[in-house]
Every structure is written in structure tokens, then in C-alpha cells.
Coordinates of C-alpha atoms and ligand atoms in Angstrom, one line a residue:
X19 CA 101.2 33.2 88.9
X20 CA 104.4 31.2 88.7
X21 CA 105.5 29.5 91.9
X22 CA 108.3 31.0 93.8
X23 CA 111.5 28.9 93.3
X24 CA 113.6 28.6 96.4
X25 CA 116.9 26.8 96.2
X26 CA 118.8 25.7 99.3
X27 CA 122.5 24.9 99.1
X28 CA 123.7 22.4 101.7
X29 CA 121.9 19.7 103.5
X30 CA 123.6 19.0 106.9
X31 CA 121.8 20.8 109.6
X32 CA 121.0 24.4 108.6
X33 CA 119.9 23.7 105.0
X34 CA 117.1 21.3 105.9
X35 CA 116.0 23.6 108.8
X36 CA 115.8 26.6 106.4
X37 CA 114.0 24.5 103.8
X38 CA 111.4 23.3 106.3
X39 CA 110.8 26.9 107.5
X40 CA 110.5 28.1 103.9
X41 CA 107.7 25.5 103.4
X42 CA 106.0 26.5 106.7
X43 CA 106.0 30.1 105.4
X44 CA 105.0 29.4 101.8
X45 CA 102.8 26.5 101.0
X46 CA 103.1 26.9 97.2
X47 CA 106.8 27.5 96.6
X48 CA 108.9 25.1 94.7
X49 CA 111.8 24.2 97.1
X50 CA 114.9 22.4 96.0
X51 CA 117.7 21.3 98.3
X52 CA 121.1 20.5 96.9
X53 CA 123.6 18.4 98.9
X54 CA 126.8 16.7 97.6
X55 CA 126.8 14.0 100.2
X56 CA 124.4 11.1 100.6
X57 CA 123.0 11.9 104.0
X58 CA 121.0 15.0 104.9
X59 CA 119.6 16.5 108.1
X60 CA 121.5 14.7 110.8
X61 CA 122.4 15.6 114.4
X62 CA 126.1 16.5 114.0
X63 CA 126.3 17.3 117.7
X64 CA 125.2 13.8 118.6
X65 CA 128.0 12.0 116.7
X66 CA 130.5 11.8 119.6
X67 CA 127.8 10.4 121.9
X68 CA 127.3 7.4 119.7
X69 CA 130.9 6.6 120.2
X70 CA 130.5 6.7 124.0
X71 CA 127.5 4.4 123.8
X72 CA 125.1 7.2 125.0
X73 CA 123.2 7.1 121.7
X74 CA 121.8 3.6 120.9
X75 CA 121.9 3.5 117.2
X76 CA 123.5 5.6 114.4
X77 CA 120.1 5.9 112.7
X78 CA 118.8 7.8 115.8
X79 CA 121.1 10.7 114.7
X80 CA 119.5 11.0 111.2
X81 CA 115.8 10.4 111.6
X82 CA 114.8 12.7 108.8
X83 CA 115.9 11.3 105.5
X84 CA 115.4 12.7 102.0
X85 CA 112.2 10.8 101.6
X86 CA 110.8 12.4 104.8
X87 CA 111.5 15.9 103.4
X88 CA 110.0 15.1 100.1
X89 CA 106.9 13.6 101.6
X90 CA 106.1 16.0 104.5
X91 CA 107.7 19.2 103.3
X92 CA 107.5 18.7 99.6
X93 CA 111.1 19.6 99.3
X94 CA 112.8 18.3 96.2
X95 CA 116.0 16.9 97.8
X96 CA 118.8 16.2 95.4
X97 CA 121.7 14.4 97.1
X98 CA 125.1 13.6 95.5
X99 CA 124.8 16.9 93.6
X100 CA 127.8 19.2 93.9
X101 CA 127.2 22.9 93.7
X102 CA 129.9 24.5 91.5
X103 CA 128.9 28.1 91.4
X104 CA 126.0 30.4 91.2
X105 CA 125.2 33.6 89.2
X106 CA 123.5 36.2 91.3
X107 CA 122.5 38.3 88.4
X108 CA 121.0 35.5 86.3
X109 CA 119.7 33.7 89.5
X110 CA 121.0 30.4 88.4
X111 CA 122.9 27.7 90.3
X112 CA 125.4 25.5 88.3
X113 CA 125.8 22.0 89.7
X114 CA 127.4 18.7 88.7
X115 CA 123.9 17.7 87.6
X116 CA 123.0 20.8 85.6
X117 CA 121.7 24.3 86.0
X118 CA 119.0 25.1 88.6
X119 CA 117.2 28.5 88.4
X120 CA 116.0 30.3 91.5
X121 CA 114.1 33.3 92.7
X122 CA 115.6 33.2 96.1
X123 CA 118.7 31.3 97.2
X124 CA 119.6 30.1 100.7
X125 CA 123.3 29.6 101.1
X126 CA 124.0 26.9 103.8
X127 CA 127.3 25.4 102.7
X128 CA 128.7 25.5 106.3
X129 CA 132.4 25.2 107.1
X130 CA 135.2 22.9 106.0
X131 CA 137.5 21.1 108.4
X132 CA 141.0 22.3 108.9
X133 CA 143.5 19.4 108.4
X134 CA 147.0 20.1 109.7
X135 CA 149.4 19.8 106.7
X136 CA 151.5 17.2 108.4
X137 CA 148.7 14.6 107.6
X138 CA 148.9 15.3 103.9
X139 CA 145.6 15.5 102.0
X140 CA 143.3 13.6 99.8
X141 CA 144.1 9.9 99.6
X142 CA 147.5 10.5 101.3
X143 CA 145.8 11.0 104.6
X144 CA 145.7 7.4 105.7
X145 CA 143.0 4.7 106.3
X146 CA 142.9 5.2 110.1
X147 CA 142.6 9.0 110.1
X148 CA 139.1 10.6 110.2
X149 CA 137.2 13.8 110.7
X150 CA 134.0 13.6 112.8
X151 CA 131.5 15.7 110.9
X152 CA 128.9 13.4 109.3
X153 CA 127.4 9.9 109.4
X154 CA 129.9 8.6 107.0
X155 CA 132.8 9.6 109.3
X156 CA 131.0 8.1 112.2
X157 CA 130.5 4.8 110.4
X158 CA 134.2 4.7 109.5
X159 CA 135.4 5.5 113.1
X160 CA 133.0 3.0 114.6
X161 CA 134.2 0.3 112.2
X162 CA 137.8 0.9 113.2
X163 CA 137.0 0.8 116.9
X164 CA 135.0 -2.4 116.4
X165 CA 138.0 -4.0 114.6
X166 CA 140.1 -3.3 117.7
X167 CA 141.5 0.2 117.4
X168 CA 142.2 1.2 121.0
X169 CA 144.8 3.9 121.1
X170 CA 143.3 7.1 119.8
X171 CA 145.0 10.5 119.2
X172 CA 142.5 13.4 119.0
X173 CA 144.1 16.4 117.2
X174 CA 142.6 19.7 118.4
X175 CA 141.2 20.7 121.7
X176 CA 138.2 23.0 120.8
X177 CA 134.6 22.1 121.8
X178 CA 134.4 19.0 119.6
X179 CA 137.9 17.7 120.3
X180 CA 137.1 17.8 124.0
X181 CA 133.8 16.1 123.4
X182 CA 135.3 13.4 121.2
X183 CA 138.2 12.7 123.7
X184 CA 135.7 12.6 126.6
X185 CA 133.4 10.2 124.7
X186 CA 136.2 7.9 123.5
X187 CA 137.6 7.7 127.0
X188 CA 134.1 6.7 128.2
X189 CA 134.2 3.9 125.6
X190 CA 137.4 2.6 127.2
X191 CA 139.9 3.9 124.6
X192 CA 143.3 5.1 125.5
X193 CA 143.0 8.7 124.4
X194 CA 145.7 11.4 123.9
X195 CA 144.4 14.9 123.1
X196 CA 146.9 17.1 121.3
X197 CA 146.3 20.9 121.3
X198 CA 148.8 23.3 119.7
X199 CA 147.5 26.3 121.7
X200 CA 148.3 27.0 125.3
X201 CA 144.9 25.8 126.6
X202 CA 141.8 23.8 125.6
X203 CA 138.6 25.6 124.7
X204 CA 140.0 28.9 123.5
X205 CA 136.6 30.6 124.0
X206 CA 136.9 30.1 127.7
X207 CA 139.0 31.9 130.4
X208 CA 142.3 30.2 131.1
X209 CA 140.9 29.2 134.6
X210 CA 137.8 27.4 133.3
X211 CA 139.8 25.8 130.5
X212 CA 142.3 24.6 133.1
X213 CA 139.5 23.1 135.1
X214 CA 138.2 21.3 132.0
X215 CA 141.7 20.0 131.3
X216 CA 142.1 18.6 134.8
X217 CA 138.7 17.0 134.6
X218 CA 139.5 15.3 131.3
X219 CA 142.9 14.1 132.7
X220 CA 141.0 12.7 135.7
X221 CA 138.8 10.8 133.3
X222 CA 141.8 9.2 131.8
X223 CA 142.6 11.4 128.8
X224 CA 146.3 12.2 128.3
X225 CA 146.7 15.8 127.4
X226 CA 149.5 17.4 125.4
X227 CA 149.0 21.2 125.4
X228 CA 151.1 23.8 123.6
X229 CA 152.5 21.3 121.1
X230 CA 151.3 20.1 117.8
X231 CA 151.7 16.9 115.8
X232 CA 155.0 17.5 114.0
X233 CA 155.6 14.3 112.2
X234 CA 153.7 11.1 111.4
X235 CA 155.0 7.5 110.9
X236 CA 153.3 5.5 108.3
X237 CA 153.0 1.7 107.8
X238 CA 151.2 0.7 104.6
X239 CA 148.0 2.8 104.4
X240 CA 148.0 3.6 108.1
X241 CA 149.6 6.2 110.4
X242 CA 151.0 4.1 113.3
X243 CA 152.5 6.9 115.4
X244 CA 152.7 10.7 115.7
X245 CA 155.5 12.8 117.0
X246 CA 154.5 15.5 119.4
X247 CA 157.4 17.5 120.6
X248 CA 160.1 14.9 121.5
X249 CA 157.5 12.2 122.2
X250 CA 156.4 9.4 119.9
X251 CA 152.8 8.4 120.5
X252 CA 151.8 5.0 119.0
X253 CA 148.2 5.1 117.7
X254 CA 145.5 3.0 116.0
X255 CA 143.2 5.8 115.2
X256 CA 143.5 9.6 114.7
X257 CA 140.6 12.0 114.9
X258 CA 141.1 15.4 113.4
X259 CA 139.1 18.1 115.2
X260 CA 141.4 21.0 114.5
X261 CA 138.8 23.6 113.7
X262 CA 136.8 24.7 110.7
X263 CA 136.9 27.4 108.1
X264 CA 133.8 29.0 106.5
X265 CA 133.1 27.4 103.1
X266 CA 132.4 30.6 101.3
X267 CA 134.5 30.5 98.2
X268 CA 131.3 29.8 96.0
X269 CA 129.6 32.8 97.6
X270 CA 132.7 35.1 97.1
X271 CA 133.0 34.0 93.5
X272 CA 129.5 35.2 92.9
X273 CA 130.4 38.6 94.2
X274 CA 129.5 38.0 97.8
X275 CA 131.3 40.1 100.5
X276 CA 133.2 38.2 103.2
X277 CA 134.4 39.2 106.6
X278 CA 138.1 39.0 107.4
X279 CA 137.6 35.5 108.9
X280 CA 136.0 34.3 105.7
X281 CA 132.5 34.3 107.1
X282 CA 129.4 35.9 105.5
X283 CA 128.0 38.8 107.5
X284 CA 124.3 38.6 107.5
X285 CA 121.9 41.3 108.6
X286 CA 119.0 40.7 111.0
X287 CA 117.0 39.2 108.1
X288 CA 119.8 36.9 107.2
X289 CA 120.1 38.8 103.9
X290 CA 123.5 39.2 102.2
X291 CA 124.9 41.8 99.9
X292 CA 123.7 39.8 97.0
X293 CA 120.1 40.5 95.9
X294 CA 117.8 37.5 96.6
X295 CA 120.5 35.5 98.5
X296 CA 120.1 34.7 102.1
X297 CA 122.7 32.9 104.2
X298 CA 122.7 30.5 107.2
X299 CA 124.8 27.7 108.6
X300 CA 128.2 27.8 110.3
X301 CA 129.6 30.0 107.6
X302 CA 127.8 33.2 108.8
X303 CA 128.6 35.8 111.3
X304 CA 126.0 38.2 112.8
X305 CA 125.8 40.8 115.5
X306 CA 126.9 40.0 119.0
X307 CA 124.3 41.2 121.6
X308 CA 126.9 42.8 123.9
X309 CA 129.7 44.0 121.7
X310 CA 127.4 44.8 118.8
X311 CA 130.2 43.6 116.5
X312 CA 129.8 40.7 114.0
X313 CA 130.8 37.4 115.4
X314 CA 131.3 34.0 113.8
X315 CA 130.4 31.3 116.3
X316 CA 130.2 28.1 114.2
X317 CA 127.7 26.7 116.7
X318 CA 124.6 24.6 115.8
X319 CA 122.4 26.5 118.2
X320 CA 123.2 29.7 116.4
X321 CA 123.0 28.1 113.0
X322 CA 119.5 26.9 113.8
X323 CA 118.3 30.5 114.4
X324 CA 119.8 31.9 111.2
X325 CA 118.3 28.9 109.3
X326 CA 114.8 29.7 110.6
X327 CA 115.1 33.4 109.7
X328 CA 116.8 32.8 106.3
X329 CA 114.1 30.1 105.4
X330 CA 111.2 32.3 106.4
X331 CA 112.5 35.5 104.7
X332 CA 113.6 33.7 101.5
X333 CA 110.0 32.4 101.3
X334 CA 108.5 35.9 101.5
X335 CA 108.1 36.1 105.3
X336 CA 109.3 38.8 107.7
X337 CA 111.5 37.2 110.4
X338 CA 114.0 39.1 112.5
X339 CA 117.2 37.5 113.9
X340 CA 118.1 38.2 117.5
X341 CA 121.7 39.0 118.2
X342 CA 123.9 36.1 119.3
X343 CA 125.7 35.6 122.6
X344 CA 128.0 32.7 121.7
X345 CA 126.4 30.6 124.4
X346 CA 128.0 27.2 124.7
X347 CA 128.4 24.2 127.0
X348 CA 130.7 21.3 126.9
X349 CA 131.3 18.2 129.0
X350 CA 134.8 17.3 130.1
X351 CA 135.0 14.2 132.2
X352 CA 132.8 14.8 135.3
X353 CA 132.8 18.6 134.7
X354 CA 130.5 20.8 132.7
X355 CA 131.8 24.2 131.5
X356 CA 129.6 26.8 129.9
X357 CA 129.8 30.4 128.7
X358 CA 127.7 33.2 127.4
X359 CA 128.0 36.8 126.3
X360 CA 131.1 38.9 126.6
X361 CA 133.8 37.7 129.0
X362 CA 136.2 40.6 128.3
X363 CA 137.2 43.0 131.0
X364 CA 137.4 46.8 130.6
X365 CA 136.4 48.1 127.1
X366 CA 133.3 50.1 126.2
X367 CA 131.3 48.9 129.1
X368 CA 134.1 49.2 131.6
X369 CA 133.4 45.6 132.3
X370 CA 134.1 44.2 135.8
X371 CA 133.8 40.6 137.1
X372 CA 132.9 38.9 140.3
X373 CA 133.3 35.2 141.0
X374 CA 131.3 33.2 143.4
X375 CA 130.8 29.7 144.5
X376 CA 127.5 27.9 145.3
X377 CA 125.7 24.7 144.9
X378 CA 123.6 23.1 142.2
X379 CA 120.9 22.5 144.8
X380 CA 120.5 22.7 148.6
X381 CA 123.8 21.4 150.1
X382 CA 121.9 19.2 152.6
X383 CA 120.4 17.3 149.7
X384 CA 122.5 14.2 148.7
X385 CA 123.7 14.8 145.1
X386 CA 124.3 18.6 145.6
X387 CA 127.3 19.6 143.6
X388 CA 129.5 22.7 143.9
X389 CA 129.1 25.3 141.2
X390 CA 131.4 28.2 140.3
X391 CA 130.0 31.3 138.5
X392 CA 132.0 34.2 137.1
X393 CA 129.7 37.1 136.2
X394 CA 130.9 39.9 133.9
X395 CA 128.9 43.1 134.2
X396 CA 129.1 46.7 133.2
X397 CA 131.0 49.0 135.6
X398 CA 128.7 51.9 134.4
X399 CA 125.4 52.4 136.1
X400 CA 122.2 52.5 134.0
X401 CA 120.2 55.7 133.2
X402 CA 118.7 55.8 136.8
X403 CA 122.3 56.0 138.2
X404 CA 121.1 53.7 141.0
X405 CA 123.3 51.0 142.5
X406 CA 122.3 47.7 140.8
X407 CA 121.3 49.4 137.6
X408 CA 124.4 48.0 135.8
X409 CA 123.9 45.5 133.0
X410 CA 125.0 41.9 132.8
X411 CA 127.5 41.3 130.0
X412 CA 128.6 37.7 130.2
X413 CA 129.2 34.7 132.4
X414 CA 131.0 31.4 132.8
X415 CA 129.7 28.6 134.9
X416 CA 131.7 25.5 135.9
X417 CA 130.4 22.5 138.0
X418 CA 129.4 18.9 138.0
X419 CA 125.7 19.5 137.8
X420 CA 123.2 22.3 137.1
X421 CA 125.5 24.3 134.9
X422 CA 123.2 24.2 131.8
X423 CA 120.3 25.8 133.7
X424 CA 122.4 28.6 135.1
X425 CA 124.0 29.5 131.8
X426 CA 120.7 29.6 130.0
X427 CA 119.1 31.8 132.6
X428 CA 122.1 34.2 132.3
X429 CA 121.9 34.2 128.5
X430 CA 118.3 35.1 128.7
X431 CA 119.0 37.8 131.3
X432 CA 121.7 39.4 129.0
X433 CA 119.4 39.4 126.0
X434 CA 116.6 40.9 128.1
X435 CA 119.0 43.6 129.3
X436 CA 118.3 42.8 132.9
X437 CA 120.2 44.8 135.5
X438 CA 122.2 43.3 138.4
X439 CA 119.4 44.2 140.8
X440 CA 116.8 42.4 138.6
X441 CA 119.1 39.4 138.4
X442 CA 119.2 39.3 142.2
X443 CA 115.3 39.4 142.3
X444 CA 114.6 36.9 139.5
X445 CA 111.9 34.5 140.7
X446 CA 113.5 31.1 139.9
X447 CA 112.0 27.7 140.7
X448 CA 113.0 26.3 144.1
X449 CA 112.8 22.9 145.6
X450 CA 115.8 21.3 147.5
X451 CA 116.6 18.7 144.8
X452 CA 116.9 21.4 142.1
X453 CA 118.1 24.7 143.5
X454 CA 118.4 26.9 146.5
X455 CA 116.1 29.6 147.8
X456 CA 118.7 32.1 146.7
X457 CA 120.1 30.5 143.6
X458 CA 123.7 31.2 142.6
X459 CA 122.4 33.3 139.8
X460 CA 120.5 35.5 142.2
X461 CA 123.5 35.6 144.5
X462 CA 125.6 36.8 141.6
X463 CA 123.3 39.8 141.2
X464 CA 123.5 40.6 144.9
X465 CA 127.3 40.3 145.1
X466 CA 127.9 42.3 142.0
X467 CA 125.6 45.1 143.3
X468 CA 127.4 45.2 146.6
X469 CA 130.8 45.2 144.9
X470 CA 130.7 49.0 144.8
X471 CA 130.8 49.1 148.6
X472 CA 133.4 46.5 149.3
X473 CA 135.6 44.6 146.8
X474 CA 134.6 41.0 146.4
X475 CA 137.8 39.0 146.1
X476 CA 137.5 36.1 143.6
X477 CA 138.8 32.8 144.8
X478 CA 141.4 33.0 142.1
X479 CA 142.7 36.4 143.3
X480 CA 142.5 35.4 146.9
X481 CA 144.6 32.3 146.2
X482 CA 147.3 34.5 144.5
X483 CA 147.3 37.4 147.0
X484 CA 150.6 39.0 148.0
X485 CA 152.1 38.9 151.4
X486 CA 151.2 42.6 152.1
X487 CA 147.4 41.7 152.1
X488 CA 146.1 41.4 155.6
X489 CA 143.5 38.6 156.1
X490 CA 141.1 38.8 159.0
X491 CA 138.9 35.9 160.0
X492 CA 135.5 37.1 161.3
X493 CA 134.0 33.7 161.9
X494 CA 132.7 32.4 165.2
X495 CA 134.8 30.3 167.5
X496 CA 132.8 27.1 166.6
X497 CA 133.2 27.8 162.9
X498 CA 136.9 28.2 163.3
X499 CA 137.1 25.0 165.3
X500 CA 135.2 23.1 162.6
X501 CA 137.4 24.4 159.7
X502 CA 140.8 25.8 160.5
X503 CA 142.2 28.7 158.4
X504 CA 145.4 30.6 159.0
X505 CA 144.4 34.3 159.5
X506 CA 144.2 37.0 162.2
X507 CA 141.0 36.4 164.1
X508 CA 138.8 39.5 164.5
X509 CA 135.5 39.6 166.4
X510 CA 132.9 41.3 164.2
X511 CA 131.4 43.0 167.2
X512 CA 134.7 44.6 168.1
X513 CA 135.7 45.8 164.7
X514 CA 135.7 49.4 165.7
X515 CA 138.5 48.7 168.2
X516 CA 140.8 48.0 165.3
X517 CA 140.0 51.3 163.6
X518 CA 143.6 52.5 163.7
X519 CA 145.1 49.3 162.3
X520 CA 142.5 49.2 159.5
X521 CA 143.2 52.8 158.5
X522 CA 146.9 52.1 158.4
X523 CA 146.5 48.9 156.4
X524 CA 146.9 49.0 152.6
X525 CA 144.8 46.0 151.6
X526 CA 142.5 44.0 153.9
X527 CA 140.4 40.9 153.1
X528 CA 137.8 39.7 155.6
X529 CA 136.9 36.0 155.4
X530 CA 133.9 34.1 156.9
X531 CA 132.1 30.9 156.0
X532 CA 129.7 32.3 153.4
X533 CA 130.9 35.8 152.5
X534 CA 128.0 37.6 154.3
X535 CA 129.6 38.6 157.6
X536 CA 132.9 39.3 155.9
X537 CA 131.0 41.6 153.4
X538 CA 129.6 43.6 156.4
X539 CA 133.0 43.8 158.0
X540 CA 134.6 45.1 154.8
X541 CA 131.9 47.7 154.4
X542 CA 132.3 48.9 157.9
X543 CA 136.1 49.0 157.5
X544 CA 135.7 51.1 154.4
X545 CA 133.5 53.6 156.4
X546 CA 136.2 53.7 159.0
X547 CA 138.7 54.8 156.4
X548 CA 140.4 51.6 155.4
X549 CA 141.8 52.3 151.9
X550 CA 140.9 49.0 150.3
X551 CA 138.7 46.7 152.3
X552 CA 137.4 43.6 150.6
X553 CA 136.0 40.2 151.4
X554 CA 136.3 36.7 150.1
X555 CA 133.3 36.2 147.8
X556 CA 131.5 33.0 148.6
X557 CA 133.6 32.6 151.8
X558 CA 135.8 29.8 153.0
X559 CA 133.0 27.3 152.4
X560 CA 133.2 28.2 148.7
X561 CA 137.0 28.0 148.8
X562 CA 136.8 24.4 150.1
X563 CA 134.1 23.4 147.7
X564 CA 135.6 24.9 144.7
X565 CA 138.9 23.3 145.4
X566 CA 137.3 20.1 144.4
X567 CA 136.4 21.6 141.0
X568 CA 140.0 22.6 140.4
X569 CA 141.7 19.3 141.3
Ligands
FAD19 C1 131.5 16.5 116.4 C2 130.7 17.8 116.5 C3 130.0 18.1 117.6 C4 129.2 19.3 117.6 N1 128.5 19.5 118.7 C5 127.8 20.7 118.8 C6 127.1 21.0 120.0 O1 127.1 20.2 120.9 N2 126.5 22.2 120.1 C7 126.5 23.1 119.0 O2 125.9 24.2 119.1 N3 127.2 22.8 117.9 C8 127.8 21.6 117.8 N4 128.6 21.4 116.6 C9 128.6 22.4 115.5 C10 127.4 22.1 114.5 O3 126.5 21.2 115.0 C11 128.0 21.5 113.3 O4 129.1 22.2 112.9 C12 126.9 21.4 112.2 O5 127.5 20.6 111.2 C13 126.6 22.6 111.5 O6 125.8 22.3 110.3 P1 125.6 23.3 109.1 O7 124.5 22.8 108.2 O8 125.5 24.7 109.6 O9 127.0 23.2 108.3 P2 127.9 21.9 107.7 O10 127.8 20.8 108.7 O11 129.2 22.5 107.4 O12 127.0 21.5 106.5 C14 127.2 22.1 105.2 C15 126.7 21.1 104.2 O13 127.0 21.6 102.9 C16 127.4 20.5 102.0 N5 128.2 21.1 101.0 C17 129.4 21.8 101.1 N6 129.9 22.1 99.9 C18 128.9 21.7 99.0 C19 128.8 21.8 97.6 N7 129.8 22.5 96.9 N8 127.7 21.3 97.0 C20 126.8 20.7 97.7 N9 126.8 20.5 99.0 C21 127.9 21.1 99.7 C22 128.2 19.6 103.0 O14 128.3 18.3 102.4 C23 127.4 19.7 104.2 O15 126.5 18.7 104.3 C24 129.3 20.2 116.5 C25 130.1 19.9 115.4 C26 130.8 18.7 115.4 C27 131.7 18.4 114.2

């Protein structure tokens, strides 16, 4: 029987992963990988960290060269070969080096960078302007920096613009980050993005938000300055990280169907509408675990999963793709910000949110860092109708340590369809240097479950409360002495004596150090007939701690 011919288009990250999985699935197949560049299989995500000096050698980012794939995976890697088109009916790929027939095709051509028109295109761009997408870009940037480039303008404040700015500031460059949109990191809430912006600024990055590069000044082959609003910024090096667009023209020309955003919507086998054609890489969208709608994330972590499934199925296997959550984490100065799932309020799930503050590990342990967690959960009870049977929908975590672990637990909880009560009970590892007996993730389950009985005020809402909101401090005298706070003092034991005032009040917020006594007070006040009794989630302790994450 003739060997199955599998052809993989694209060799950055997803293509080689798919080719390797195809080989693991089918030992006999003939596998050909076509890539127009010279390098294949490199850690794109690691590129900024070479610039900051946190990766020792450029070669560490590309350990698996073409020879490795040929030898260990018996993949016929053909670099410097440009794919021009393919014919899905004839099952042939047309390239700059001739025609390559296939039985199954894996489309992994990724996404192309968006370059704002003000920079021109092709050779007109300038010798000191670069993207940061591959080893060749990295080499070029590194050479310019070694020759003395010091003032860097980063254009675009998404994940990779923020990472690049952060890493270049660590290297000692004078960095200005220009973002046309109103905030950095558009996937995040304005509050978390604002925290990231302040942390970047504290790390020395100059930020220009809500304005784009409107004009460039050239000298010879270089751009020596950019105009941003009324300001002229002199520069030695410009990095363009202004977003990507799915590279799907070749797929569409073969009759492939595209989503409105230009991505290829794959099913849970990574199959496309074209017979025998599977797709992976940062040009595909697939089902979101919470919204159930197709979503294009352009993230390596997601691309890796579609690559495994596309590779296995193209080789005759039977792999199924899990839905995505858009889980992501980014470092901005001293801060880590992370997200997962759906962070929309309202909608089909009647989503609600609570926000709470905690610590990366026991606060008595030196090195403990404040953490802030926003949990989005369904306002609808589960089938049992019990309190706590509501599902978790999404989360954002911000802090200076331990953010990665919390967001990953929450991502797993969402995919496993855990309820709030189960989140509260989750048996997580505890030892003082690493966590707390009741981790902030558990605490989020508790607070969200209790939200039905008394409204937990987020730190954000509390800071912006109106004058008509009555604030009662239910702390002990010694706690009040240790940390002053302007509010009406109320002895928890004498709450009932204030029944009349509480009934008459429109909105009441109780505060204590941790949020526990104030929750009890709010619950009791509700029972007494207070129309809207709430408490400060995380307490004044959290307010003080989290203040340091916001400044
Ligand atoms: C600086 C940076 C940092 C990142 N950090 C992270 C991170 O921390 N976490 C995360 O999850 N994601 C991260 N990403 C996202 C992700 O890692 C990258 O986008 C990665 O490049 C995705 O690889 P890919 O193979 O899916 O697509 P692409 O990188 O777009 O690769 C497609 C390949 O196809 C080739 N190609 C295109 N057209 C043709 C053609 N006609 N013929 C032949 N070959 C062709 C291209 O040369 C390219 O090699 C980062 C991205 C960047 C740029």
C-alpha cells in the first residue's frame, strides 16, 4: 500500500508540532514540511527574553533545527520554499520549488504582522525598524542594540508590545510604548490594564496611550523620530508590535471558508470545510468553553493544542480538541497580570463578579505578595438549585507573585465545570512559603457563594461609592487603633440596637479587617430589613494591600 502523504505548510511553532505529532501517530507516512524562511521550530514567546538578558543565547530559542526533524521525526523539511497556492480537489500544493502532492494537508501559515501605514512598507520601512516575530528579527534588533541603539519606541501595547517594552527597559533602554487604543492589553479589564500600565511606568517605560504614531522623520535609511500627537520622540530603534492578521489568503483562494475576522474556524478535530485539509497555528479560531462561540486567540498555548490535534488526525488518528479559554499571562514591570475564560458581565449566564484581595502565601512569610482576584461566575444556580451550585465563567488575577498558579487552577476549574462550592473546597497544596490554608482561589468560591446573602463590594466599587452610602466599621478597638479608617463605628454585638437606622438606610457597607465579621454584619442587617446591606470584600486589610498594586 502507498504511504500516506502528509504535507505541512508553515514551520514556526505550530507546523513542526503538528508534523511531530503526525509522525508519532503514523510511523510510515511520508511527511513534508514547507517553510519560506530559513529557521523552523523556534520559541517565538522567548524572543523578548533574550533582549532582557534572561535567555543566555539566541540558539537556546531554536534548539530543533531542520536536521533534527529530519533525523528524529523523518520529516522532509524544505525551508526557503514559498507556498503559492493549493488545489483541494487535486490535492496538490504549488510552491516556489515545484508541485507537492498530498493526501492530507495541515495548514499552519499563522498570522502576518500589521504594520501601521505611516511606516511605509517593503524596503521603505527603514533600517532601524523591526518586527519581533522570528530569529532573524531578533538578530537584527540585537545587532542594533549592540551598536548603541538606546532610545526605543515600541508601537502597539498588546501582549507582545508590553513584553517587549518590559524586556527592553530591563536591558537599560529608554523605552516609549505607544498604543493607539485607550488602554494596554485590550483582552483585560480597564482596571487590570491600568495596573499593568502603572507597573510598566514604574519600571521606567514611558507610555503614550490613546495616540498613534502620526508621522515619522527620516535621515538616510533610518527613522530618527516619530510624532505622537504634538510630541516628537527621537529614537534609535522602532519595534512594531501592532497586532497580527490571520494569514489565510491561500486557504481562502482554495475555497476555504473564513470567519469575519479572517481566521479559519476549525471543528473539534481541527478539520476545515475542505476535504483532507486540517488547520492549526495562530490563524485558526475554535469554540470558547464558556461562550460556545468561535474565538481567535492568536496564542502559542492554544496553537500548540490545535497543532497536536491537527497532526494526529491528519495522520489517521482520532484526537479531539478541548474548547479554549483564552488563558493568558503577561509580565509588566514588577506585576503579573493574567486572565482566563469569559470576563463579560450579564449575558446568557447572567454573569456576576466579585473581587477579593489576598496573598501569594502566608502573610507572615517574608516574600509574601498581595494578590487581587476578580472572579466571574454565573448568576444562575445549577440544576440542584442549591446555593454554591453556580458555575465559574472567568477570572483575572493581578499580583507580584503566584499569579500563574492561581490562573491555571481557575482555568482548569472552568473547563471541569466546577461550581462555586467546589472551588471553595478544592484541596490545594499548602505550606507557608507557597500558599495559605485557604488559598485566594478557595476564598473566591466562598465569597461568591455568600454573595447571595450580602453584597460583596469590590475594592473598585467601594473606592468610588457615593456620599449616600453609609459605611459602618465593625472592627475591634485595637484594630481601629492600629489602622485608622473614617467610618461610623458599630459594635457587632450591638447591631440589633441599630435596627431602625439600618432599615431606614438605603445602602450600607460594613467594613472590618478581613471581610469576615463585616459579612456577618451585612447578613444580619439584611435579616433586620436593611434594603441593601453589603460588606467590603477582603476587608480594609485588602484595601491597604491592594493599594500597593495600583500605585
Ligand atoms: C514576541 C512574541 C511573544 C509571544 N509570546 C507568547 C507567549 O508568551 N505566550 C503565548 O501563548 N503566545 C505568545 N506569542 C504568540 C505565538 O507564540 C506566536 O505568535 C507564534 O509565532 C505562533 O506560531 P505559529 O506557528 O502558530 O504561527 P506563525 O509564527 O505566524 O508561523 C507561520 C509560519 O508560516 C510561514 N509562512 C507564511 N506564509 C508562508 C508561505 N506562503 N509559504 C511558506 N511558509 C509560509 C512563516 O514564515 C512562519 O514561519 C508571542 C508572539 C510574539 C510575536
